[in-house]
Coordinates of C-alpha atoms in Angstrom, one line a residue:
M24 CA 319.8 175.2 114.7
G25 CA 321.3 171.7 115.8
V26 CA 320.7 171.0 119.6
R27 CA 318.1 169.6 121.2
K28 CA 314.9 172.0 121.1
T29 CA 314.4 171.5 124.7
Q30 CA 317.5 172.9 125.7
A31 CA 317.5 175.8 122.6
I32 CA 313.4 177.2 124.0
A33 CA 315.5 176.9 127.6
E34 CA 318.6 179.2 125.9
V35 CA 316.6 181.4 124.3
L36 CA 313.4 182.5 127.7
Y37 CA 316.9 182.2 130.0
Q38 CA 318.4 185.0 127.9
K39 CA 315.3 186.9 127.2
C40 CA 312.9 186.5 130.8
G41 CA 316.5 185.8 133.2
E42 CA 315.2 182.3 134.0
A43 CA 313.9 179.2 132.4
D44 CA 310.7 177.9 133.8
A45 CA 310.5 174.4 133.6
L46 CA 306.5 174.0 132.7
L47 CA 306.8 177.3 130.2
V48 CA 309.1 174.8 128.3
E49 CA 307.4 172.1 127.9
R50 CA 304.4 174.3 126.9
I51 CA 306.6 175.5 123.8
H52 CA 308.1 172.7 123.2
S53 CA 305.0 170.5 122.9
S54 CA 303.0 173.6 120.7
F55 CA 306.5 173.4 119.0
V56 CA 307.0 169.8 117.6
E57 CA 303.2 169.9 116.8
S58 CA 303.3 172.8 114.4
M59 CA 306.7 171.0 113.2
V60 CA 305.1 167.8 112.7
R61 CA 301.9 169.4 111.1
F62 CA 304.6 170.9 108.7
Y63 CA 307.1 168.4 107.2
T64 CA 303.5 166.6 107.3
D65 CA 301.9 168.4 105.1
S66 CA 304.4 172.0 103.4
E67 CA 304.8 171.8 100.0
K68 CA 308.2 173.5 101.3
V69 CA 309.3 170.2 102.6
A70 CA 312.1 168.4 100.0
P71 CA 315.3 166.7 100.8
M72 CA 318.2 168.3 100.5
P73 CA 319.5 168.2 96.4
G74 CA 321.7 165.5 95.6
A75 CA 321.0 163.9 99.1
E76 CA 319.1 160.7 97.8
E77 CA 321.5 160.2 95.1
L78 CA 324.5 160.2 97.7
F79 CA 322.8 158.0 100.0
R80 CA 322.0 155.2 96.8
S81 CA 325.7 155.5 95.9
L82 CA 327.6 155.8 99.4
Q83 CA 325.1 152.1 99.9
G84 CA 326.7 151.2 97.0
R85 CA 330.1 151.1 97.8
G86 CA 328.5 149.3 100.9
I87 CA 328.5 152.6 103.7
R88 CA 325.5 152.5 106.0
V89 CA 324.0 155.7 105.8
A90 CA 322.5 157.6 109.0
V91 CA 320.9 160.3 110.0
N92 CA 320.3 162.5 113.7
S93 CA 318.5 164.8 114.2
G94 CA 318.1 167.1 117.9
F95 CA 314.3 166.9 116.8
P96 CA 312.5 165.0 119.6
R97 CA 312.1 160.6 117.0
V98 CA 308.0 162.2 115.9
I99 CA 309.7 165.4 114.5
V100 CA 312.1 163.1 113.1
D101 CA 310.2 160.2 111.8
A102 CA 307.2 163.1 110.3
I103 CA 310.7 163.8 107.6
L104 CA 311.3 160.3 107.3
L105 CA 307.5 159.2 106.7
R106 CA 307.4 162.3 104.0
F107 CA 310.8 161.3 101.6
G108 CA 310.5 157.5 101.9
W109 CA 313.6 157.8 103.0
I110 CA 312.8 154.7 105.5
W111 CA 311.1 152.5 102.6
E112 CA 312.9 152.5 99.9
G113 CA 315.7 152.1 102.8
L114 CA 318.4 155.0 101.6
V115 CA 318.8 155.4 105.8
D116 CA 319.9 152.5 107.4
D117 CA 318.9 153.7 110.3
S118 CA 318.5 157.3 112.7
I119 CA 318.4 158.7 116.3
A120 CA 316.4 161.7 117.1
S121 CA 318.2 164.2 120.1
D122 CA 315.2 162.5 122.8
E123 CA 316.7 158.6 122.2
V124 CA 319.7 159.7 124.3
P125 CA 321.3 161.4 127.8
A126 CA 322.4 164.1 125.6
G127 CA 322.0 166.1 122.2
R128 CA 325.0 167.8 120.5
P129 CA 327.8 168.5 121.3
F130 CA 327.5 165.5 123.0
P131 CA 328.4 162.1 121.1
H132 CA 325.3 159.8 122.0
M133 CA 323.3 160.0 119.1
I134 CA 326.9 159.0 116.6
R135 CA 328.3 156.5 119.5
T136 CA 323.9 154.9 119.8
L137 CA 324.0 154.6 116.2
M138 CA 327.6 152.9 115.9
D139 CA 326.7 150.6 118.7
R140 CA 324.0 149.7 116.3
A141 CA 325.6 149.2 113.3
G142 CA 328.7 147.5 114.4
V143 CA 331.0 150.4 114.2
V144 CA 333.8 150.0 117.1
L145 CA 336.8 152.8 115.0
P146 CA 335.1 156.3 114.8
A147 CA 337.9 156.2 112.6
Q148 CA 335.3 155.1 110.3
V149 CA 332.5 157.2 110.9
M150 CA 332.5 160.7 108.8
K151 CA 330.2 163.6 110.4
V152 CA 328.6 165.2 108.5
G153 CA 326.4 168.4 108.7
D154 CA 325.3 171.5 108.9
T155 CA 325.6 173.4 111.7
T156 CA 328.5 174.7 114.6
V157 CA 327.9 171.6 117.3
D158 CA 327.2 169.1 114.3
I159 CA 331.2 170.3 114.1
E160 CA 331.7 169.6 117.4
E161 CA 329.1 166.7 117.9
G162 CA 331.5 164.7 115.5
R163 CA 335.3 165.8 117.1
Q164 CA 333.6 164.4 120.7
A165 CA 332.4 161.4 119.2
E166 CA 336.3 161.0 117.6
C167 CA 334.5 161.0 113.8
G168 CA 337.6 160.1 111.1
L169 CA 336.1 162.6 109.1
V170 CA 334.1 165.4 110.5
V171 CA 332.5 167.4 107.4
A172 CA 330.9 171.0 106.9
V173 CA 328.2 171.5 104.4
T174 CA 326.7 175.1 103.7
T175 CA 323.6 175.2 103.6
G176 CA 322.3 175.7 107.0
A177 CA 321.5 178.3 109.6
N178 CA 325.6 178.8 110.0
T179 CA 328.0 180.8 107.6
R180 CA 331.9 179.2 106.3
E181 CA 333.2 182.0 108.5
E182 CA 331.7 180.4 111.2
L183 CA 331.5 176.9 109.9
T184 CA 335.4 177.3 109.4
D185 CA 335.6 178.7 112.8
F186 CA 335.0 174.7 114.8
T187 CA 337.6 173.6 112.1
P188 CA 335.8 170.1 110.7
D189 CA 338.6 168.3 108.7
R190 CA 336.5 170.1 105.3
I191 CA 334.0 173.1 104.5
I192 CA 331.8 171.6 101.7
D193 CA 329.2 173.6 99.7
H194 CA 327.1 170.7 97.9
L195 CA 326.7 167.0 99.1
E196 CA 327.4 165.7 96.5
S197 CA 331.5 166.2 97.4
I198 CA 330.9 164.2 99.6
L199 CA 331.6 160.9 97.3
G200 CA 335.1 162.4 96.8
L201 CA 336.4 162.6 100.7
L202 CA 336.0 158.9 100.7

């Protein structure tokens, strides 16, 4: 969870088969992307995380830019953003996907690119919020001022704790108290 999906597929193939043929990785990835775009476009199960939209509005009301980054490729990120209407409604100021940078998480490229686009020079002005251990690593490598883990993802509180985020929260609403 959280890493570039071609990397994740290659790692699973290597673990299961002892090798990761590039052509097979690409075929699996293409099928995965098609399935995920369909899912995020059509599934009734897809909805924003509870409290996300209210949080984004509150942050922007305080003059804080909201940007999202993802281990998914751009086509899936766009499907999600379109489905939620976050760009049209102005709830997200910018977004970036792992296939738009030299390397995805845990490397800091996505955060640094978003910082450049926003004119943010000091990483200390960035709060990285994520729900995976690689989110925490990415925030640390980017030297973010605050790295916050949310317990709503694939990793348990204990797993997140092992990666020493600055804070661990259970609900997005808690972010406002950290400002």
